[in-house]
Structures are given as C-alpha cells and as structure tokens.
PDB file of C-alpha atoms in Angstrom:
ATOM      1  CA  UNK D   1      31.741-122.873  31.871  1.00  0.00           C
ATOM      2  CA  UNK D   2      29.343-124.929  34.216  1.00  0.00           C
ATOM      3  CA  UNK D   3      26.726-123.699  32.377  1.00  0.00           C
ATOM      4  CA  UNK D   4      27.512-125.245  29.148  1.00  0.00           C
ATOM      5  CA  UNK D   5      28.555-128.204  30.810  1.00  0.00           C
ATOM      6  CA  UNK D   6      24.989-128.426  32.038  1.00  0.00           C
ATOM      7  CA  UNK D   7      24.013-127.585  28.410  1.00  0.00           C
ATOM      8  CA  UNK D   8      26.503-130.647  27.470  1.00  0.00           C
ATOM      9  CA  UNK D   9      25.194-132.853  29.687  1.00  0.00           C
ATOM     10  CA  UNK D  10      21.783-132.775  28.962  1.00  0.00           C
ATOM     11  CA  UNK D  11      21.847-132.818  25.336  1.00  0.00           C
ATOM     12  CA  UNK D  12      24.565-135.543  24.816  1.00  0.00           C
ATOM     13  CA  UNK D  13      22.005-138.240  25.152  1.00  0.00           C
ATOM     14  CA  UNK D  14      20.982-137.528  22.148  1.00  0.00           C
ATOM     15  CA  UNK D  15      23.620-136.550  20.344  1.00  0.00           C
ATOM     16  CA  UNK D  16      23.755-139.434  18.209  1.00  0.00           C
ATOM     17  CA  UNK D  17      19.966-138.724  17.334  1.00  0.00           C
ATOM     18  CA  UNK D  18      21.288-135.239  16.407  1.00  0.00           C
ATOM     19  CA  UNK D  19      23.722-136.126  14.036  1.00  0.00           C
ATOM     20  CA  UNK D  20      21.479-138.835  12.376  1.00  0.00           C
ATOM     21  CA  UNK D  21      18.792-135.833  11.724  1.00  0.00           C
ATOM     22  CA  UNK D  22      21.882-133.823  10.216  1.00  0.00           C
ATOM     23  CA  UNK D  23      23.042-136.336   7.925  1.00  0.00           C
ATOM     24  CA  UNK D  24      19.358-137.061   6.665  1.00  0.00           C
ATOM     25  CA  UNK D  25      17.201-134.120   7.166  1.00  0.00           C
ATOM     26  CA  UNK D  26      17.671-133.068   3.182  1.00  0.00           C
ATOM     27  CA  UNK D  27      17.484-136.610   1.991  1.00  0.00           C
ATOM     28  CA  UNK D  28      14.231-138.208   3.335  1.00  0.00           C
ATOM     29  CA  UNK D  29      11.412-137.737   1.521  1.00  0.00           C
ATOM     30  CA  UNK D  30       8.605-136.092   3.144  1.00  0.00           C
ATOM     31  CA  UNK D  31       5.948-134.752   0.231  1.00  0.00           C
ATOM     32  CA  UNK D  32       6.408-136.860  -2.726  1.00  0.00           C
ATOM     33  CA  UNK D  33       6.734-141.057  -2.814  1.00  0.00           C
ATOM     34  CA  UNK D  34       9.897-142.690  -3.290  1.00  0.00           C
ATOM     35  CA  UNK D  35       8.698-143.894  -6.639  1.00  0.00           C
ATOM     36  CA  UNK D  36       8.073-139.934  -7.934  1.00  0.00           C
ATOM     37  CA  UNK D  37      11.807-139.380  -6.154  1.00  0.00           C
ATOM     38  CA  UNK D  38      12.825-137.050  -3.571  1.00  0.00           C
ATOM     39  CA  UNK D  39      10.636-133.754  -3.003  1.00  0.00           C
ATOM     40  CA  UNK D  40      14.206-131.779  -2.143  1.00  0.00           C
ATOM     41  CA  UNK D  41      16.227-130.639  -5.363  1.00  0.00           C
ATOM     42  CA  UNK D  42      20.011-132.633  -4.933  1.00  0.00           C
ATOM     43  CA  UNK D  43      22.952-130.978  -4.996  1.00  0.00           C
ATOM     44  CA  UNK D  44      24.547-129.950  -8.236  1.00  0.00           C
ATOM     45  CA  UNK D  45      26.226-133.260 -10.028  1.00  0.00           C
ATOM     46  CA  UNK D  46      23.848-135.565  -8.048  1.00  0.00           C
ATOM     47  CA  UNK D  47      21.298-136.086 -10.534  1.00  0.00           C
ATOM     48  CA  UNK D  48      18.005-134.104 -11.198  1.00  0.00           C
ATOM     49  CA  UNK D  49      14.682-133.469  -9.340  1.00  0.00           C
ATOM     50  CA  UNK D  50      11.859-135.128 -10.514  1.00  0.00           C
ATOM     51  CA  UNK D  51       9.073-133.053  -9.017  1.00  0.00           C
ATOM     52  CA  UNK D  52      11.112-129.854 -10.361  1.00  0.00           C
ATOM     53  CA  UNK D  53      11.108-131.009 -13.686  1.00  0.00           C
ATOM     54  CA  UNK D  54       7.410-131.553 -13.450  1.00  0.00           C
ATOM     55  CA  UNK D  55       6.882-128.044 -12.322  1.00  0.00           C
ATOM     56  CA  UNK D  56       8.906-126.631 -14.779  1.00  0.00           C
ATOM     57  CA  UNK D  57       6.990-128.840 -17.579  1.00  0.00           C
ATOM     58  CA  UNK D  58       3.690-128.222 -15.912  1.00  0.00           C
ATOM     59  CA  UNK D  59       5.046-124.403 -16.876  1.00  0.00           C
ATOM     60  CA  UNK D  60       5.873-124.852 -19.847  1.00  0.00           C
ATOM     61  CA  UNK D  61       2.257-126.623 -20.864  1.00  0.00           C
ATOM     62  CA  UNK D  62       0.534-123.426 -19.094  1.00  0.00           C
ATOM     63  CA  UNK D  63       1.292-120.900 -21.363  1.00  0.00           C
ATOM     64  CA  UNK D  64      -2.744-119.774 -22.141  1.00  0.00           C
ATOM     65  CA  UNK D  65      -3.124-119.585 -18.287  1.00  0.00           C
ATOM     66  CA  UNK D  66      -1.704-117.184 -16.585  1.00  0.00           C
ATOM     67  CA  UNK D  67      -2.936-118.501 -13.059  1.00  0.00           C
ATOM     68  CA  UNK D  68      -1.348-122.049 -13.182  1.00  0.00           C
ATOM     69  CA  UNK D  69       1.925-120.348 -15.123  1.00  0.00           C
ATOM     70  CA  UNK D  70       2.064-118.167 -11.520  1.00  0.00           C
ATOM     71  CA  UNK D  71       1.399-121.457  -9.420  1.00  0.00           C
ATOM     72  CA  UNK D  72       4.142-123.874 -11.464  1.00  0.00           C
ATOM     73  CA  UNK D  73       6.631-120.641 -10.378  1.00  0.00           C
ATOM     74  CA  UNK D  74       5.758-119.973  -7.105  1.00  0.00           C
ATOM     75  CA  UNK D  75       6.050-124.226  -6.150  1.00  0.00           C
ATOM     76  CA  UNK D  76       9.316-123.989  -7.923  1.00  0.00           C
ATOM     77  CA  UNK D  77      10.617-121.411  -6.538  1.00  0.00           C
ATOM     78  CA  UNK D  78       9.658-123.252  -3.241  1.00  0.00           C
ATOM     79  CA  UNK D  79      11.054-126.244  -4.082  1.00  0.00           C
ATOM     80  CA  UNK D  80      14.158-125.324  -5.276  1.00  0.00           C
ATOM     81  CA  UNK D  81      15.097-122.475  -2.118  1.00  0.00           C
ATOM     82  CA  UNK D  82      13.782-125.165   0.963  1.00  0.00           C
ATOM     83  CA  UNK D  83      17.215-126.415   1.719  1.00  0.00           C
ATOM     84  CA  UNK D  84      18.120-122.469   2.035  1.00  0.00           C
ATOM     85  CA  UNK D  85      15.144-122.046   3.580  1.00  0.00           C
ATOM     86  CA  UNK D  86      15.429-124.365   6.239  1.00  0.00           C
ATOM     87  CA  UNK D  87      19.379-124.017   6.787  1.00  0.00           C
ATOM     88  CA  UNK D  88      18.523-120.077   7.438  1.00  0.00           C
ATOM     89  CA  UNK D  89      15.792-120.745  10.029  1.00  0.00           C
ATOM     90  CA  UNK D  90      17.339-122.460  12.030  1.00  0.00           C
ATOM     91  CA  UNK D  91      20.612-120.622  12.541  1.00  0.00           C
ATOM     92  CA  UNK D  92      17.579-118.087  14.259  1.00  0.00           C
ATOM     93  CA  UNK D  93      17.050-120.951  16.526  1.00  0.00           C
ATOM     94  CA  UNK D  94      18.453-120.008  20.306  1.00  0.00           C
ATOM     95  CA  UNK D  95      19.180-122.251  22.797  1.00  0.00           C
ATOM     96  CA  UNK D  96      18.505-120.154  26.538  1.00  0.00           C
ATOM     97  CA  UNK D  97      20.294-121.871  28.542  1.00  0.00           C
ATOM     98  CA  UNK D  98      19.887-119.578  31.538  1.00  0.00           C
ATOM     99  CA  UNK D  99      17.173-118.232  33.763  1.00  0.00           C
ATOM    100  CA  UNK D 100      17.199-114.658  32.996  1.00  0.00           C
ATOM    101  CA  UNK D 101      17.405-115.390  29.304  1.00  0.00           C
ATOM    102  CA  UNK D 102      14.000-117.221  29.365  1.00  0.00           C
ATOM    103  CA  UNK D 103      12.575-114.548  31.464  1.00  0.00           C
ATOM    104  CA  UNK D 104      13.742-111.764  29.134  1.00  0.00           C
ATOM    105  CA  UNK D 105      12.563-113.687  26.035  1.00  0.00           C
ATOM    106  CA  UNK D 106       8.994-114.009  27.778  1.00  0.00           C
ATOM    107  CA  UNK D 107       9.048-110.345  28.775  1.00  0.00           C
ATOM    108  CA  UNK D 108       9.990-109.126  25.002  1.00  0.00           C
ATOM    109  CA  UNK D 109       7.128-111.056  23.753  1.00  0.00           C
ATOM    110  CA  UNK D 110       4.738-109.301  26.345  1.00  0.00           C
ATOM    111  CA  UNK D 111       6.326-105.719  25.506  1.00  0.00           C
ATOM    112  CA  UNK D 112       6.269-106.330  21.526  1.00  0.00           C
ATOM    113  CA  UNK D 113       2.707-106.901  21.855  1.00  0.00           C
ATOM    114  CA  UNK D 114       1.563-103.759  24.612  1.00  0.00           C
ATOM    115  CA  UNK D 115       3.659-101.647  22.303  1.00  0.00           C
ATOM    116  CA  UNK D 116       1.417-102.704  19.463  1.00  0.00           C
ATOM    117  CA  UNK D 117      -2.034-102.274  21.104  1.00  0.00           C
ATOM    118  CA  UNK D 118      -0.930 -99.103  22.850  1.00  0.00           C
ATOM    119  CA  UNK D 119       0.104 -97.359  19.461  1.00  0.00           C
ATOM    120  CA  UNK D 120      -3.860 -96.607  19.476  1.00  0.00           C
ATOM    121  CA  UNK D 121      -3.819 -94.372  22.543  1.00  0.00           C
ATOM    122  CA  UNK D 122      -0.430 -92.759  22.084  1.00  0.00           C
ATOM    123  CA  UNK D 123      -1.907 -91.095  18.503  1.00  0.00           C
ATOM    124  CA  UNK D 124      -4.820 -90.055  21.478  1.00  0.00           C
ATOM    125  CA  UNK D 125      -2.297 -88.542  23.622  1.00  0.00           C
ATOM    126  CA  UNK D 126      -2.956 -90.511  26.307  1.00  0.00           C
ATOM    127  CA  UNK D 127      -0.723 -89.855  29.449  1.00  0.00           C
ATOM    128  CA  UNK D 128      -0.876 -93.664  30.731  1.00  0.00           C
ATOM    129  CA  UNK D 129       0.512 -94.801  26.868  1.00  0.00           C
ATOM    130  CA  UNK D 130       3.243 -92.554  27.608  1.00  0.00           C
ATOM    131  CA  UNK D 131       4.181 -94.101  30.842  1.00  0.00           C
ATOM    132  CA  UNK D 132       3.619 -97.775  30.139  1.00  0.00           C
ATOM    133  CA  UNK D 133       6.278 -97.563  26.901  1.00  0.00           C
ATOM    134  CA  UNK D 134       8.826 -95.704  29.169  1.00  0.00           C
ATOM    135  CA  UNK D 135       8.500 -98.742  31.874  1.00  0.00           C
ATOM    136  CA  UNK D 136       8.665-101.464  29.055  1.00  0.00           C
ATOM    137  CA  UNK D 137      11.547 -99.901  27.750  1.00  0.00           C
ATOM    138  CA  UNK D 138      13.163 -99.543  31.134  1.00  0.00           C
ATOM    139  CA  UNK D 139      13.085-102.843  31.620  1.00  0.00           C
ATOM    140  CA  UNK D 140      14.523-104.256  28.695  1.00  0.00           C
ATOM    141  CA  UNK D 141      17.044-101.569  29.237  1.00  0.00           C
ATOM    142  CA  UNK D 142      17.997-103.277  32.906  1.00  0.00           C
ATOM    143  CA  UNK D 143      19.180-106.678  30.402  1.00  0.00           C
ATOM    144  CA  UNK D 144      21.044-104.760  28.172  1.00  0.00           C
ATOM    145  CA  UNK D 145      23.027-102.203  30.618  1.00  0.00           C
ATOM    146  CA  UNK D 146      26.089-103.388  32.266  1.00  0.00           C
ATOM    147  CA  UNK D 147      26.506-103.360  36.267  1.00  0.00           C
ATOM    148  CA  UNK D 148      28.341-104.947  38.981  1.00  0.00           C
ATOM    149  CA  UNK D 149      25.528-107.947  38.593  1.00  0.00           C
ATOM    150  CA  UNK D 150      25.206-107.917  34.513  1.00  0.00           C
ATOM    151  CA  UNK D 151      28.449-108.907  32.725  1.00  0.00           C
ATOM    152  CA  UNK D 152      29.244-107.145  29.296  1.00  0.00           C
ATOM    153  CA  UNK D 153      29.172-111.512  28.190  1.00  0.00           C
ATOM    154  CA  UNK D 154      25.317-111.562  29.022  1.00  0.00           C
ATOM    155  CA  UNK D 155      24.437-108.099  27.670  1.00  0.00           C
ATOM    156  CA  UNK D 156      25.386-108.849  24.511  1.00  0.00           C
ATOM    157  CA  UNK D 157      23.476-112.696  24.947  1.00  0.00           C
ATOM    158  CA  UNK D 158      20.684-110.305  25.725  1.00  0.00           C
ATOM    159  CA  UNK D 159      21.257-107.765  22.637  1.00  0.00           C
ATOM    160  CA  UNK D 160      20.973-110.873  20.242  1.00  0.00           C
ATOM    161  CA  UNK D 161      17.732-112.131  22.059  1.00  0.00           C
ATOM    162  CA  UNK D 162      16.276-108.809  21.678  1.00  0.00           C
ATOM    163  CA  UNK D 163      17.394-108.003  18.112  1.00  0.00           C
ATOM    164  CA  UNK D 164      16.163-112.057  16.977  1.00  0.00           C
ATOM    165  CA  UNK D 165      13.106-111.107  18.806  1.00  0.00           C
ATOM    166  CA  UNK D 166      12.927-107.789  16.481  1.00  0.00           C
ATOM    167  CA  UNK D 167      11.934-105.845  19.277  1.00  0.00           C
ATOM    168  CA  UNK D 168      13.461-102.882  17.300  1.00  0.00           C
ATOM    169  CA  UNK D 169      10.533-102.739  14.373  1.00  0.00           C
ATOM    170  CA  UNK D 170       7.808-101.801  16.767  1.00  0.00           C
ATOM    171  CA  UNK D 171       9.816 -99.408  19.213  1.00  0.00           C
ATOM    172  CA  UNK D 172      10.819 -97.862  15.843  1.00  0.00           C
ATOM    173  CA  UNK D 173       7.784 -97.540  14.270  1.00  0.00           C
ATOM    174  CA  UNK D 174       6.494 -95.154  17.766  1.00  0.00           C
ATOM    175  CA  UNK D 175       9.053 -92.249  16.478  1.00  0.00           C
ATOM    176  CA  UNK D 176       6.825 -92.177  13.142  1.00  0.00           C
ATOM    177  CA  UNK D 177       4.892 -89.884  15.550  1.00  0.00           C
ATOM    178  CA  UNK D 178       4.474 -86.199  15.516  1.00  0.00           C
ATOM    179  CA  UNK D 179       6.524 -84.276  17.493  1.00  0.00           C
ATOM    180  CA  UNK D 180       5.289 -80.432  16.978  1.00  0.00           C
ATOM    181  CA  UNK D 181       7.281 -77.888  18.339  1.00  0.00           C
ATOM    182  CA  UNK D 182       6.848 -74.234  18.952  1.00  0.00           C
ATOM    183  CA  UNK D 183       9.928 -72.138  17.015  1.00  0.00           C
ATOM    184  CA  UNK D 184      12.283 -70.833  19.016  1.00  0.00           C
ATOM    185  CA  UNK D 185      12.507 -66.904  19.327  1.00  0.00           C
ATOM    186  CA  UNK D 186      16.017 -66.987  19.587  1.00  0.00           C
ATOM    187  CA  UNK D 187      18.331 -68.156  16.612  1.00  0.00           C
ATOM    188  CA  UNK D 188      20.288 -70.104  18.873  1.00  0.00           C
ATOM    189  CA  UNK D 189      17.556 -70.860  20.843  1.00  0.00           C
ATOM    190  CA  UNK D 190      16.147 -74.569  20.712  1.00  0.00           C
ATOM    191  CA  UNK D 191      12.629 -74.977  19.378  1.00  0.00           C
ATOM    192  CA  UNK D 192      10.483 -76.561  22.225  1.00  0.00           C
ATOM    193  CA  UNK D 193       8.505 -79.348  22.198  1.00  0.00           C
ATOM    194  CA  UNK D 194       4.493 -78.658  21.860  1.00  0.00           C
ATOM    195  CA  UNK D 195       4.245 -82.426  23.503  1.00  0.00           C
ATOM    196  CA  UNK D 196       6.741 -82.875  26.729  1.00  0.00           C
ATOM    197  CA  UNK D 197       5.185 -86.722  27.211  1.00  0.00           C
ATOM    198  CA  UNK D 198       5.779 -87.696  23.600  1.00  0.00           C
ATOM    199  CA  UNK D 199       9.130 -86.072  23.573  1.00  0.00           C
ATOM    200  CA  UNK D 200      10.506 -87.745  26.595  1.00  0.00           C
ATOM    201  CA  UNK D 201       9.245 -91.282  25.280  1.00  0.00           C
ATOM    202  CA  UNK D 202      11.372 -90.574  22.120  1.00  0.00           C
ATOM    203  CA  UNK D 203      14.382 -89.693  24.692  1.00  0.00           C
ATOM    204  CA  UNK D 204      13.745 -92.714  26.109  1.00  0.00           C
ATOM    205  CA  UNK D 205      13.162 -94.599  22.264  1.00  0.00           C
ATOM    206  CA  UNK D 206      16.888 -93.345  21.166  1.00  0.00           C
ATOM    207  CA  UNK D 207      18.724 -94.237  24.547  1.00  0.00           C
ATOM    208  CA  UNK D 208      16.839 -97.822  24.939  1.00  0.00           C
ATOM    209  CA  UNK D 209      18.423 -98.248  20.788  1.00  0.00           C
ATOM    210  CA  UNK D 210      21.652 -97.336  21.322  1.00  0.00           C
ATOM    211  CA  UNK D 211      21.881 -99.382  23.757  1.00  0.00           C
ATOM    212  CA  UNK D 212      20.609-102.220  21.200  1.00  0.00           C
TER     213      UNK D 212
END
C-alpha cells in the first residue's frame, strides 16, 4: 500500500497531462498534413482515411510492378494495424516501482546477453560456460523462489518481469544441446550421461523454468 501511494504521489502531477495524451494520442497527426487528413485510419462510421485510400489506389495503379504493388501493401498494412500496434506495446510497458525490481530487470538484461555470447564455449565444452549459466540462473532463481524475505506477491511481480523480459527464449534455446549418454546395461537401469557438466546445467535449465 505505501508503495503505490508513493507511485500515486509522484505521478498525479501529471495526471491531467496523462489523460490529455489518452484522449489525443490516435487523433493528432504526426506523418501526413492536416490538409492530406489524419495519417491514423478512424474508427469504423467516422469517415475514411485519406492516406489509406491513396495506398490502396497507388495499388491498384501498380499492377506491372511487382515491387511498388509489395510497398503500397506493406504501408497499408502499417497504416491500418498502428492503433493495434501501439495499444499492444504499451500494455508491455512496466512501471518498477521498487528497488529490487529495477535491480532484477538490470540483472536479466546482463544474463540474456552472457547466455548469448557463452552459447560459443558451451558447444566447446568449456567447464567455466558450465558454471557461469548455473550462477546466472541461480540468481534469477533467488527473485522467483519464495522465503521468509520474498513474498509469493513479489515472486510473481518478478515472474512477469522475467517472462516480459523473455528470458525464457535464450535459457531454452541451451537444451538444443547434445546430451550423449552411454546405454544402460541394465533394462531398468538409467542410461548415464557421457557429459556430467552439460547434464547438470540442464537440471538446473528445467528447475530455474518451472519455477518461471
């Protein structure tokens, strides 16, 4: 509760600002003059869109070119699915309104992009890849794990951070790996891993996702 009255307080300044953007963000034009009319397409009943129906005439006239039939479409297409567009990016847009949240968005960032540039020496079966992936991991574990000092209220803040972050494409992609494994003798034996380092990163790949 204090914390979104803090979040209150410090945004209600402008809250009038806020509401004025709301009202006019689809309605202002921003590409085309006020003479050519306005570059977002209206909502159905209020009229047409000028710089659509020059698209779609410019389309029309292109027939014996193939290129400019492809570029008429593709600005269309554009023009007509920016209000979507738009409405859909920012619903992604987070507000972190606490410490830890900032710190854990900085930290995916950072572990998104060793994960990338350590892909490299995992496929060379290096032993320090291994280990720096488990500790990444770890970590963004400790946000998403509930304790005595992390309420189940702030894990899942932290699940959403991670999963709008889409930490879960490039921790995925590691399990596209090879695991070989020597067959088991027994038939109710388990076959055993040729690799112990790469299979207890993938332990450690399956318990950090459930927990996503």
């Amino acid at each position: 509760k204090e914390r979104t009255k803090l979040v209150h307080k410090l945004f209600q300044r402008f809250e009038s600002r806020l509401q004025t953007l709301c009202s006019h963000m689809f309605k202002t034009n921003t590409v085309f003059s006020a003479e050519v009319g306005a570059d977002v397409v209206p909502e159905a009943g209020a009229g047409t869109s000028a710089p659509v129906e020059s698209l779609l005439a410019l389309f029309c006239a292109s027939s014996g070119s193939p290129h400019l039939s492809f570029m008429a479409l593709k600005c269309t297409f554009r023009q007509v699915v920016q209000r979507s567009t738009a409405l859909q990016s920012l619903r992604q847009v987070q507000l972190l309104a606490y410490e830890d949240a900032v710190r854990l968005n900085e930290e995916t960032d950072k572990a998104i992009k060793k994960i990338v540039g350590l892909r490299k020496h995992l496929h060379a079966d290096k032993a320090e890849a291994y280990k720096s992936v488990i500790e990444l991991l770890g970590l963004l574990s400790s946000y998403i794990t509930p304790s005595e000092t992390l309420s189940r209220s702030v894990v899942a803040k932290n699940q959403i951070i991670l999963l709008n972050k889409e930490i879960d494409g490039p921790v995925i992609s590691l399990l596209s790996l090879e695991l070989k494994r020597k067959t088991a003798r027994g038939a109710m034996e388990a076959d055993i891993a040729v690799n112990p380092r790469r299979r207890d990163m993938f332990q450690v790949i399956y318990n950090f996702l459930k927990l996503l």
